[in-house]
mmCIF file of C-alpha atoms in Angstrom:
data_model
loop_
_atom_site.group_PDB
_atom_site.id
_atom_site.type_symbol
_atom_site.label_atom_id
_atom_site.label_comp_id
_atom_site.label_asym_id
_atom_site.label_seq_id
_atom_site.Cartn_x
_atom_site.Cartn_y
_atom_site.Cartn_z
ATOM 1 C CA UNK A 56 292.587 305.954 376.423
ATOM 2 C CA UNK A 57 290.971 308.088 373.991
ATOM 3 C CA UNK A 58 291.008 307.122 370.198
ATOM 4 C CA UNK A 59 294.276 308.920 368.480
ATOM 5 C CA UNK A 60 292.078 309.691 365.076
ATOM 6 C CA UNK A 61 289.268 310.899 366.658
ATOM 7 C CA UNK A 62 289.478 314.904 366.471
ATOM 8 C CA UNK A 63 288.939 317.388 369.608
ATOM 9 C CA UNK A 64 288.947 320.149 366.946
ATOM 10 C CA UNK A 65 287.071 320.894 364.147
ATOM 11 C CA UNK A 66 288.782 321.257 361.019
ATOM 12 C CA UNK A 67 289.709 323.816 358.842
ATOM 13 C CA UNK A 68 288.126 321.908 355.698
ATOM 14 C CA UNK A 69 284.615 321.524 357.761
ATOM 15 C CA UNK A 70 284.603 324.720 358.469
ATOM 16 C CA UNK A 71 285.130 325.916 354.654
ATOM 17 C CA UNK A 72 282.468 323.349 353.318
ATOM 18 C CA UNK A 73 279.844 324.882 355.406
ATOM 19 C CA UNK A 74 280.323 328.411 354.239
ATOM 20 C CA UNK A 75 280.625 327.555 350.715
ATOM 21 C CA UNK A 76 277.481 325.746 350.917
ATOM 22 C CA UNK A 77 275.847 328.309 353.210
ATOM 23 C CA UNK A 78 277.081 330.932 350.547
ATOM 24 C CA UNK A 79 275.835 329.344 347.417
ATOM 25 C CA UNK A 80 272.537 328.146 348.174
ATOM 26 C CA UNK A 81 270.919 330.529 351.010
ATOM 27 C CA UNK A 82 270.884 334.152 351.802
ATOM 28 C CA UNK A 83 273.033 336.671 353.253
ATOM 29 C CA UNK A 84 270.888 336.542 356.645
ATOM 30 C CA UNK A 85 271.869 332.238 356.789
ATOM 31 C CA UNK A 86 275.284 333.513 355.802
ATOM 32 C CA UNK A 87 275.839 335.502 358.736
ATOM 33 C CA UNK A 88 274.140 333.565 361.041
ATOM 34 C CA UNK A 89 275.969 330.158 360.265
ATOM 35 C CA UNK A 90 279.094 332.212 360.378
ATOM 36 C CA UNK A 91 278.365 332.639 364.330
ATOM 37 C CA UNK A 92 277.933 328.914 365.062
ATOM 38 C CA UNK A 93 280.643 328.291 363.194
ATOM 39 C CA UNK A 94 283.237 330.362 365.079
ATOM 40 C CA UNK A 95 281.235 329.455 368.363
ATOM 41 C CA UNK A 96 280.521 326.249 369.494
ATOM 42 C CA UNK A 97 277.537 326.509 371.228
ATOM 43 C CA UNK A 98 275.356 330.221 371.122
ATOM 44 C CA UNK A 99 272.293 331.502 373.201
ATOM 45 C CA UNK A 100 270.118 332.665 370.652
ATOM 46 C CA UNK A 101 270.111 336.395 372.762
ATOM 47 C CA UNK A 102 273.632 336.301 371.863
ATOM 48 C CA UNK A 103 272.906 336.248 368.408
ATOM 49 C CA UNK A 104 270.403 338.801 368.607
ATOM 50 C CA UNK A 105 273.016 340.704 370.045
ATOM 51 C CA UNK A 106 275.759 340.571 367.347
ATOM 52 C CA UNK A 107 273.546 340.511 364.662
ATOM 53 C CA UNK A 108 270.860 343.187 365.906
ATOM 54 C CA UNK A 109 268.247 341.190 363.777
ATOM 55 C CA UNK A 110 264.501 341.479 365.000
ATOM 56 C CA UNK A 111 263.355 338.167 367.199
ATOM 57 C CA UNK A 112 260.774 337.469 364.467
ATOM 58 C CA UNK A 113 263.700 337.697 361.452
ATOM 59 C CA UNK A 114 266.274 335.585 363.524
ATOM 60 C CA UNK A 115 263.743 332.666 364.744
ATOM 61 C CA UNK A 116 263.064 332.349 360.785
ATOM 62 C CA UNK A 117 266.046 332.121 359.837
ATOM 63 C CA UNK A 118 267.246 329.714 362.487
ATOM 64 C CA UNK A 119 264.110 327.740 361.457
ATOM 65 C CA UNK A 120 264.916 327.578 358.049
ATOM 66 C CA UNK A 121 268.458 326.072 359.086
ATOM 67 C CA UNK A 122 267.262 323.945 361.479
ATOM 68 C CA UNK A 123 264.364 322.588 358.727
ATOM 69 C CA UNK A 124 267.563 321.524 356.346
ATOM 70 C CA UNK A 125 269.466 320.045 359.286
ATOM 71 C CA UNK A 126 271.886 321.915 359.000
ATOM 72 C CA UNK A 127 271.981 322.930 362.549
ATOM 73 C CA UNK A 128 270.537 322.099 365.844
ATOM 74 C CA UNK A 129 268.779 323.607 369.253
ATOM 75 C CA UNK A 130 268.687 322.554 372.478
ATOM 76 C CA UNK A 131 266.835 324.075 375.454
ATOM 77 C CA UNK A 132 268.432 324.559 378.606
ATOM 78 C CA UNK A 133 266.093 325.687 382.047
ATOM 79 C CA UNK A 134 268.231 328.306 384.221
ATOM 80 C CA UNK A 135 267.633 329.728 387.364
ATOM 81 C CA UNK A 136 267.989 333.265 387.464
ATOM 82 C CA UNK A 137 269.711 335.335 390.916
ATOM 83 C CA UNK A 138 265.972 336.124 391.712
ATOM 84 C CA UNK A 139 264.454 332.457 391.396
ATOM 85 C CA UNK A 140 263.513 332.661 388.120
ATOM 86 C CA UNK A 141 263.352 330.105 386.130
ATOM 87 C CA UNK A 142 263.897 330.715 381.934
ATOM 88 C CA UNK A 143 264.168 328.803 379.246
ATOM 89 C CA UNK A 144 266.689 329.481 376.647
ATOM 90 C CA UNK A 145 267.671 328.084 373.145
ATOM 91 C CA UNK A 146 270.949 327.222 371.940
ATOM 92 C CA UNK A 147 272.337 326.511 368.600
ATOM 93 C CA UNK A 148 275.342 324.632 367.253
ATOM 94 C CA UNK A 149 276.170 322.837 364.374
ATOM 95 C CA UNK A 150 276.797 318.968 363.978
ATOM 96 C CA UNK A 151 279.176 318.404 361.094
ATOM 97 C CA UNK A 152 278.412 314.868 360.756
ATOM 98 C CA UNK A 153 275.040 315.505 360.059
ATOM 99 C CA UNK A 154 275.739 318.810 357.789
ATOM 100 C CA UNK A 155 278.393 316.492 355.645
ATOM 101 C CA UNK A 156 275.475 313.940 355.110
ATOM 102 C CA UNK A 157 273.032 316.422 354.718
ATOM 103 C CA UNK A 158 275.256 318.014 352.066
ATOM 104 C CA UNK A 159 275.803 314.659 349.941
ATOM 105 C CA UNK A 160 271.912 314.162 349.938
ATOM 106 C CA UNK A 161 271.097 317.302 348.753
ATOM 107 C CA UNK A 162 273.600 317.545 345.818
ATOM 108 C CA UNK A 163 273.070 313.540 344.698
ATOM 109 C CA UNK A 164 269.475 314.676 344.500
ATOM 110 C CA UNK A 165 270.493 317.560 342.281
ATOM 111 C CA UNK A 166 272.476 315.303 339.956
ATOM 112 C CA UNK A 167 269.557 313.119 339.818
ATOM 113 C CA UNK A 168 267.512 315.892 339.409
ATOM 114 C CA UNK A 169 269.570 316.723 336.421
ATOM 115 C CA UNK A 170 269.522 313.384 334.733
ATOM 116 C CA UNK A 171 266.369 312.988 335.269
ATOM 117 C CA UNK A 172 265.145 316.189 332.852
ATOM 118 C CA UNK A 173 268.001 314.827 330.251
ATOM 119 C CA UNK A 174 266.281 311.508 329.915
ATOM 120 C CA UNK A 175 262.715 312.896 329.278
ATOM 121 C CA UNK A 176 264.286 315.369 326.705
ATOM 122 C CA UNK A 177 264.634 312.368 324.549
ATOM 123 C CA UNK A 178 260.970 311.393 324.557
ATOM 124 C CA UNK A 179 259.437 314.933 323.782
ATOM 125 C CA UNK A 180 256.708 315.959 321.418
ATOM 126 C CA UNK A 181 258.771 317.139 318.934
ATOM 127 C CA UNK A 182 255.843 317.055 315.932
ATOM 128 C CA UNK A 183 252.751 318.462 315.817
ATOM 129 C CA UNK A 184 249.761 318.780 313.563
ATOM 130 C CA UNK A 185 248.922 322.213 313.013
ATOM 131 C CA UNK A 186 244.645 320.699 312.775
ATOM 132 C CA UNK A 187 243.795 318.795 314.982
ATOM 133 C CA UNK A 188 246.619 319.926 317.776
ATOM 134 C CA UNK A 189 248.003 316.179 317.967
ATOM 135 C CA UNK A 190 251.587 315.745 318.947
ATOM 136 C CA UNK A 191 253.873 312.911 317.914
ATOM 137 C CA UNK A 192 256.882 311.897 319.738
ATOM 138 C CA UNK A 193 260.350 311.179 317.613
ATOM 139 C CA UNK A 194 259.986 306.983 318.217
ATOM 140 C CA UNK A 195 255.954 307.681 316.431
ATOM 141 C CA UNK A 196 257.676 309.655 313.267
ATOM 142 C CA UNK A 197 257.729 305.419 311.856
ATOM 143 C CA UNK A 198 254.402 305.983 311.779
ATOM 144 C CA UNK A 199 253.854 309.166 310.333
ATOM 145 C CA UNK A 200 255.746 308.609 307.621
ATOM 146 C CA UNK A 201 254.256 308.554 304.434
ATOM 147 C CA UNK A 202 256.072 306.743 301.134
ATOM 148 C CA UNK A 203 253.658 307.898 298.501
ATOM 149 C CA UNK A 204 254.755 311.517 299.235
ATOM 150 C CA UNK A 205 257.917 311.108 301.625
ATOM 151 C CA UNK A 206 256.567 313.584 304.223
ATOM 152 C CA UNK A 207 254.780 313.184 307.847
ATOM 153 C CA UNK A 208 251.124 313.220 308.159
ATOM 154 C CA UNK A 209 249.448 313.111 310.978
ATOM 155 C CA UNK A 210 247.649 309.607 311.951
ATOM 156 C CA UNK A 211 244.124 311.259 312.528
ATOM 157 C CA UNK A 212 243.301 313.895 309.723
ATOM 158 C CA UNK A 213 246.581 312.900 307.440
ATOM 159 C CA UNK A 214 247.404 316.429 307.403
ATOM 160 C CA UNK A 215 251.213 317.209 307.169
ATOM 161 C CA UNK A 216 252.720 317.616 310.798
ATOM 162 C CA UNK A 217 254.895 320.368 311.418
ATOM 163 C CA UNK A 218 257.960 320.156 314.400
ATOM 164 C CA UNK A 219 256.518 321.547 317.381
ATOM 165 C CA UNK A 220 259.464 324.387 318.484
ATOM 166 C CA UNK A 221 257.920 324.956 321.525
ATOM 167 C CA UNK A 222 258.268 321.397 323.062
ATOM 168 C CA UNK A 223 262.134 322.256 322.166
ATOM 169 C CA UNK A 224 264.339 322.252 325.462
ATOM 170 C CA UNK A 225 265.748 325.623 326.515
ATOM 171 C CA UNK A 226 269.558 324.008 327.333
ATOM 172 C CA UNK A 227 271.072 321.021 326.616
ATOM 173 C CA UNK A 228 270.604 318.588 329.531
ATOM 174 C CA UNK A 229 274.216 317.160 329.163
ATOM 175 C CA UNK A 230 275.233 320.843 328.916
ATOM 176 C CA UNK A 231 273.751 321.344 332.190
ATOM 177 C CA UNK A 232 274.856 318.566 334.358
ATOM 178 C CA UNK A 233 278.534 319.253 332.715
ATOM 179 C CA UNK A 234 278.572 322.969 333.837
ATOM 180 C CA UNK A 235 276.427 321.834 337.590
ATOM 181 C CA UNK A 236 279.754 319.556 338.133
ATOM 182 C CA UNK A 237 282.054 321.848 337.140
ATOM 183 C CA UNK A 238 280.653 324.299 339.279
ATOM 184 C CA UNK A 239 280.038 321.684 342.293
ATOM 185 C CA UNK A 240 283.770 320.388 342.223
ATOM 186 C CA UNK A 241 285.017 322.522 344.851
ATOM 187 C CA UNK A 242 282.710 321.083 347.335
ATOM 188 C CA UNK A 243 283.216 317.817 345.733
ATOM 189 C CA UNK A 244 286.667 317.968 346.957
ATOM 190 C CA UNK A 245 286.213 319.098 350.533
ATOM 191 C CA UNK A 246 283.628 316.345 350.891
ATOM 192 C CA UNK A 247 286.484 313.730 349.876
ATOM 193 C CA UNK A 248 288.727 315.735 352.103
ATOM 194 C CA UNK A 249 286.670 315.114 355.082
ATOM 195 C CA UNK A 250 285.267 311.968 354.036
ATOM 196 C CA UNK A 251 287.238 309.755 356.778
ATOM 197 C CA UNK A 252 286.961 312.773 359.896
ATOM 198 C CA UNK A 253 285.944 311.443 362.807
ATOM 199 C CA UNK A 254 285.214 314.056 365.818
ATOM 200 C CA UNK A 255 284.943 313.473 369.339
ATOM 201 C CA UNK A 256 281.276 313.547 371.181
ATOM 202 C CA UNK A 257 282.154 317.063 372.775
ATOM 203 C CA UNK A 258 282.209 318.552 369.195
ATOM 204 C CA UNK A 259 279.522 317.118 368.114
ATOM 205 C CA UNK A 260 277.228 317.931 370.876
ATOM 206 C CA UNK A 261 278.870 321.115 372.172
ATOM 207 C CA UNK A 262 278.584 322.398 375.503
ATOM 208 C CA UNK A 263 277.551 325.914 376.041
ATOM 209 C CA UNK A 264 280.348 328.497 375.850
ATOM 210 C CA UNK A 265 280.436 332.674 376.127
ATOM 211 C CA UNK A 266 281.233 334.091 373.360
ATOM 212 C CA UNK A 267 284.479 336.487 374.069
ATOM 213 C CA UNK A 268 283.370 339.746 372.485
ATOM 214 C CA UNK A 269 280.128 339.787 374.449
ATOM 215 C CA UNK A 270 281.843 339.378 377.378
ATOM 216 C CA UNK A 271 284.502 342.010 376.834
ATOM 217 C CA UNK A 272 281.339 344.718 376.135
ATOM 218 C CA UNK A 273 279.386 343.623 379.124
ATOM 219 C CA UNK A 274 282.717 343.964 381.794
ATOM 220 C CA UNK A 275 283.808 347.512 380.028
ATOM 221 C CA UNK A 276 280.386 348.224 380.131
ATOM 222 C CA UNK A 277 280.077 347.596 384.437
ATOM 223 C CA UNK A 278 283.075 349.333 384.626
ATOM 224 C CA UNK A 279 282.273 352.228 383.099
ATOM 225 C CA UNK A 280 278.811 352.815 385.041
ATOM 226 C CA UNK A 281 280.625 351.527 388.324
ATOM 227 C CA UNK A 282 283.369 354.245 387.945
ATOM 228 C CA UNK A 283 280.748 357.436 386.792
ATOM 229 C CA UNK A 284 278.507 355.834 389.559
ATOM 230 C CA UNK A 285 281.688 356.423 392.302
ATOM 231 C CA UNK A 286 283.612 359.623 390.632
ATOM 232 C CA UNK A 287 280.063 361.239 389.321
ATOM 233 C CA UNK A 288 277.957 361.428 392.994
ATOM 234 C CA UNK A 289 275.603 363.438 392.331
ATOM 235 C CA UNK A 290 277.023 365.624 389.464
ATOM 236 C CA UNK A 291 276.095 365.750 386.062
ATOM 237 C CA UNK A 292 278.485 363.761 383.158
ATOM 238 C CA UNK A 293 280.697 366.637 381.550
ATOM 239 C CA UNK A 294 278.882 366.442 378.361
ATOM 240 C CA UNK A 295 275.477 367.290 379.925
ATOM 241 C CA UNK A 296 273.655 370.520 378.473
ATOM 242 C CA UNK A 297 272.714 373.280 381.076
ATOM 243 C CA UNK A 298 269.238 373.342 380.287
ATOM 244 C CA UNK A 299 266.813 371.311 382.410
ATOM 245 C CA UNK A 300 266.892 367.750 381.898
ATOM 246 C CA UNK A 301 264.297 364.949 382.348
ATOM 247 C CA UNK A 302 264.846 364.449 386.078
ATOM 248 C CA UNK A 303 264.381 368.455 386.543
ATOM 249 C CA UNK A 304 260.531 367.621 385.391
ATOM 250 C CA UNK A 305 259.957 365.598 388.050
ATOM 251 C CA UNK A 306 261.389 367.282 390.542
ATOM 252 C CA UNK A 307 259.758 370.647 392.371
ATOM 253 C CA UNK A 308 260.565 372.788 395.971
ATOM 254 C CA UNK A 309 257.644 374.246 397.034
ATOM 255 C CA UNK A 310 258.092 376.257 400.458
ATOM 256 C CA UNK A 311 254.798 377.966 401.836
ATOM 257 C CA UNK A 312 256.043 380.326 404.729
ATOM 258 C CA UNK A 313 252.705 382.058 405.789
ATOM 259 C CA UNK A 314 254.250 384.287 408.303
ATOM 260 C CA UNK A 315 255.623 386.665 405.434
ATOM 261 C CA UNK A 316 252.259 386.429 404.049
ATOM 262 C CA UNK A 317 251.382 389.483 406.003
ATOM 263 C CA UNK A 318 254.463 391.825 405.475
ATOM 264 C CA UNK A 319 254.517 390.962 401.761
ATOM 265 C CA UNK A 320 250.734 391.943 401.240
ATOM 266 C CA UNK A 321 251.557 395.154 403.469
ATOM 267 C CA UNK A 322 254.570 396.271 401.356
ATOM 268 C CA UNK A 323 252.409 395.683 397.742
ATOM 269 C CA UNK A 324 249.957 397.931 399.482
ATOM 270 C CA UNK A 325 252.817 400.668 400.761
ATOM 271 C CA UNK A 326 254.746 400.525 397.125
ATOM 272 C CA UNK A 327 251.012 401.281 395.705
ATOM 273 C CA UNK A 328 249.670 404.647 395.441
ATOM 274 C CA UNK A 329 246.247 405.093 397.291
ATOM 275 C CA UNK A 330 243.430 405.426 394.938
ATOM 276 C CA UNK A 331 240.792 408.929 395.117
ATOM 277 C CA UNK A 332 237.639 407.719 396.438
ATOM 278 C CA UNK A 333 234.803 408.656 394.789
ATOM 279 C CA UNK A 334 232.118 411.504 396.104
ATOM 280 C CA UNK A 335 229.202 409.343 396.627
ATOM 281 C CA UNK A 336 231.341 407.396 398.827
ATOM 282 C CA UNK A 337 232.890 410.738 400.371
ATOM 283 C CA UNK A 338 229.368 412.650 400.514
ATOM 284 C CA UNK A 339 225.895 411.782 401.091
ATOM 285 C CA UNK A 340 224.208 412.385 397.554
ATOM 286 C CA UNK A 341 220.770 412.852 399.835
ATOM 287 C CA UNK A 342 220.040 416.362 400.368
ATOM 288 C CA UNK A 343 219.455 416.803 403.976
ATOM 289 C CA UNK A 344 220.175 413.379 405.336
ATOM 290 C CA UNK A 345 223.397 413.846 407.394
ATOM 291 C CA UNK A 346 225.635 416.913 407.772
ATOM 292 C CA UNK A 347 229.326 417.382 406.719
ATOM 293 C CA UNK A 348 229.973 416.982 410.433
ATOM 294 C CA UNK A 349 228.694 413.567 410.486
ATOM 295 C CA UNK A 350 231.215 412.169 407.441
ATOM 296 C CA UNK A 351 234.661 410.910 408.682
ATOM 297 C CA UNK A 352 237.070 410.419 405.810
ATOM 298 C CA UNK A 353 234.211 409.150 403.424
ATOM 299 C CA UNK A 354 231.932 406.883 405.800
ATOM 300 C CA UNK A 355 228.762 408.454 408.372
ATOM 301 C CA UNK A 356 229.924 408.180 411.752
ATOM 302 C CA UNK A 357 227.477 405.834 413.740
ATOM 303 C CA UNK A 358 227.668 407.048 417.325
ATOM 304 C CA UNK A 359 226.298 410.588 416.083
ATOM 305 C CA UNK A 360 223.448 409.213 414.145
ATOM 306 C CA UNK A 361 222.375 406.919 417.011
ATOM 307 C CA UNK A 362 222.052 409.550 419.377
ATOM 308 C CA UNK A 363 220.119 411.585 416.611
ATOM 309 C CA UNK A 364 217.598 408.934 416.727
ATOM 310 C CA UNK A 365 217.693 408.504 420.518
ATOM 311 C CA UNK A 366 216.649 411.966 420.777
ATOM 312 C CA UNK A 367 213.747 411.938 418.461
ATOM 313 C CA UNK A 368 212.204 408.835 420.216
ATOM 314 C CA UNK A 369 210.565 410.426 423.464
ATOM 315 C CA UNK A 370 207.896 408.988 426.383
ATOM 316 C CA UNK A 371 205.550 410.641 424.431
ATOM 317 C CA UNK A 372 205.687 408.625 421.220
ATOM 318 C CA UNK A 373 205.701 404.924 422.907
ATOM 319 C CA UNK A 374 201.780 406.534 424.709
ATOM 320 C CA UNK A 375 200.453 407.240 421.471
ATOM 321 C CA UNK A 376 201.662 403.662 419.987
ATOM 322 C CA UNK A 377 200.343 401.596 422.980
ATOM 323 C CA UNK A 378 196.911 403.714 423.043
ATOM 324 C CA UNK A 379 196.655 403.204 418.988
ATOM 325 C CA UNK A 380 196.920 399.426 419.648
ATOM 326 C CA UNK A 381 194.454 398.841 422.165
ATOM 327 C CA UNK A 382 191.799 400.522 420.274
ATOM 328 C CA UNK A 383 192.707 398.335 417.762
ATOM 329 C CA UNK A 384 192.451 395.022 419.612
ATOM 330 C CA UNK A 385 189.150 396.659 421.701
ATOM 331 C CA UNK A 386 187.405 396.777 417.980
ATOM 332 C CA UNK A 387 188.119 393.432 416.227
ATOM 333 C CA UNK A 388 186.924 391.490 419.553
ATOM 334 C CA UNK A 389 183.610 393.458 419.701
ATOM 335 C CA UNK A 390 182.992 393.068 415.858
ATOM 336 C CA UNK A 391 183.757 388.841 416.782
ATOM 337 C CA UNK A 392 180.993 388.768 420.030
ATOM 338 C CA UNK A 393 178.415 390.706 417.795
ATOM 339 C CA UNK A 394 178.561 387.628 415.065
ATOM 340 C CA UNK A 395 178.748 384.362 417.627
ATOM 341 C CA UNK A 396 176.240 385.229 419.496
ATOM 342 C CA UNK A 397 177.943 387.181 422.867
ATOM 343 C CA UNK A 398 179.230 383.863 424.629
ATOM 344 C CA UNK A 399 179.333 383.556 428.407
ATOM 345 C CA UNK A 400 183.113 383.160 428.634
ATOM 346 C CA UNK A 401 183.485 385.735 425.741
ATOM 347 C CA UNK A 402 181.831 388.693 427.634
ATOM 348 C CA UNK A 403 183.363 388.093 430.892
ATOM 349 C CA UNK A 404 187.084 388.478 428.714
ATOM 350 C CA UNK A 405 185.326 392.225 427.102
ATOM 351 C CA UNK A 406 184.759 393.056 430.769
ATOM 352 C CA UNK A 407 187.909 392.363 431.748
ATOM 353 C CA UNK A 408 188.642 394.046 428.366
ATOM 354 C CA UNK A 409 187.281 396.906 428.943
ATOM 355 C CA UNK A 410 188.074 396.841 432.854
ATOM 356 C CA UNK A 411 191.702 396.735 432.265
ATOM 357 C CA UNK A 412 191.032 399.699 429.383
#
């Protein structure tokens, strides 16, 4: 049977001590951070990036800085992702035990802190010799008291000592520790308040929990893309401009159809008007080459011009070539036998030179 003092709920006094402590002694960033863990139990740290849309770098310093003073803790939980995947995450929470005794440390050391500056006030320099630089305390002025003139002179040159201003304290240390309680007495009071709370292991040491508002933003957030994703199809959201959008970049329809090829480069031809061709293409510029009869709409017609050249080319022309040729070869092997020396084989191919001449 559980304990009836022990608490299952932390109270509404813990809860205030923490912010006015967070409040007075750190920055806004702790501030709102704290404020999380302190309305959640347990928090991923990507939750907190979330809410608080700090930078990873910014929130891991700050959470540092917290966790440094003890005034909060992380644990590390493994989870397996739907893929595999195994992650590690961080999660913070507070333990109010620990931030109560954390926050009597810290303001005791204060206090001492305090007292501490108001008993060395009493044993400052407060003389000083304005020669030699020496400085006298007020339980040495005994000593630098002198009866044959009633002033203070300095033990060393016996010059008169002056009171050193500087070595003055800025404030009153009872001053100060009266206005540091007065200002410290609210949390004085929730510390009494809370001194005999005693809170059950599952506060302490929270579980993990979701945090509601997250969870409201990510299930209106799959509803909305699973309804556009059913009503939308393909179609655009109404708010869509009509120019091209990103997707349009991306996307081309080429069609090559090379059987229109042919009719499209015949009707650019057709819709254009047919050009003059010029007289050198029209006319022979050569006086005397061809006729007018021979040119057909600009070019020489072939068939007439071979059977021009047929006709000049007679039997009688192919004699004279064939004659010219053998004289020709008959002279260049005579000149060769005269310079060797008329070889055996040599003669017999004249004679049948000559023979077959």
């Amino acid at each position: 049977m559980a304990d009836p003092d022990v608490l299952t709920e932390v109270p509404a006094a813990l809860k205030r001590l923490a912010k006015y402590v967070i409040r007075g002694f750190y920055g806004i960033e702790h501030a709102l951070a704290l404020d999380i863990l302190i309305r959640n139990s347990c928090v991923k740290e990507e939750d907190m990036l979330e809410l608080l849309k700090f930078d990873r770098k910014q929130l891991r310093s700050v959470l540092n800085n917290l966790k440094g003073d003890k005034f909060i803790k992380c644990r590390m939980r493994v989870e397996t992702a739907a893929d595999g995947k195994t992650t590690r995450h961080n999660y913070y929470f507070i333990n109010y035990r620990t931030l109560v005794n954390v926050v009597k440390y810290k303001l005791d050391h204060m206090r001492r802190r305090i007292e501490t500056d108001e008993r060395d006030s009493t044993n400052r320099a407060s003389f000083k010799c304005p020669v030699c630089s020496s400085t006298f305390t007020d339980l040495e002025a005994n000593q630098l008291f002198d009866p044959m003139t009633g002033t203070f002179r300095c033990t060393f040159c016996h010059t008169e000592v002056e009171e050193d201003e500087s070595a003055m304290p800025k404030k009153d240390a009872r001053t100060l520790l009266a206005r540091f309680n007065e200002q410290i007495e609210p949390i004085y009071a929730l510390l009494r308040e809370t001194e005999d709370v005693n809170l059950a292991y599952e506060i302490l040491e929270p579980e993990p929990t979701e945090i509601p508002a997250l969870k409201q933003s990510k299930d209106h957030a799959a509803t909305t893309a699973g309804a556009a994703s059913l009503a939308g199809g393909h179609h655009r959201e109404a708010w869509a401009t009509k120019g091209p959008s990103y997707e349009d970049l991306y996307t081309q329809n080429v069609v090559i159809n090379m059987d229109d090829q042919e009719d499209l480069h015949r009707a650019s031809l057709e819709g254009k008007s047919a050009k003059e061709r010029p007289i050198w293409l029209r006319e022979s510029t050569v006086q005397g080459a061809y006729g007018s009869e021979d040119m057909k709409e600009g070019g020489i017609d072939m068939d007439a011009f071979q059977e021009r050249e047929e006709g000049h080319a007679g039997p009688d022309d192919n004699e004279e070539v064939m004659r010219a040729l053998l004289i020709h070869e008959k002279k260049t092997s005579s000149a060769m036998a005269g310079s060797v020396g008329a070889a055996a084989p040599v003669t017999a191919a004249n004679g049948s030179d000559s023979e077959s001449e």
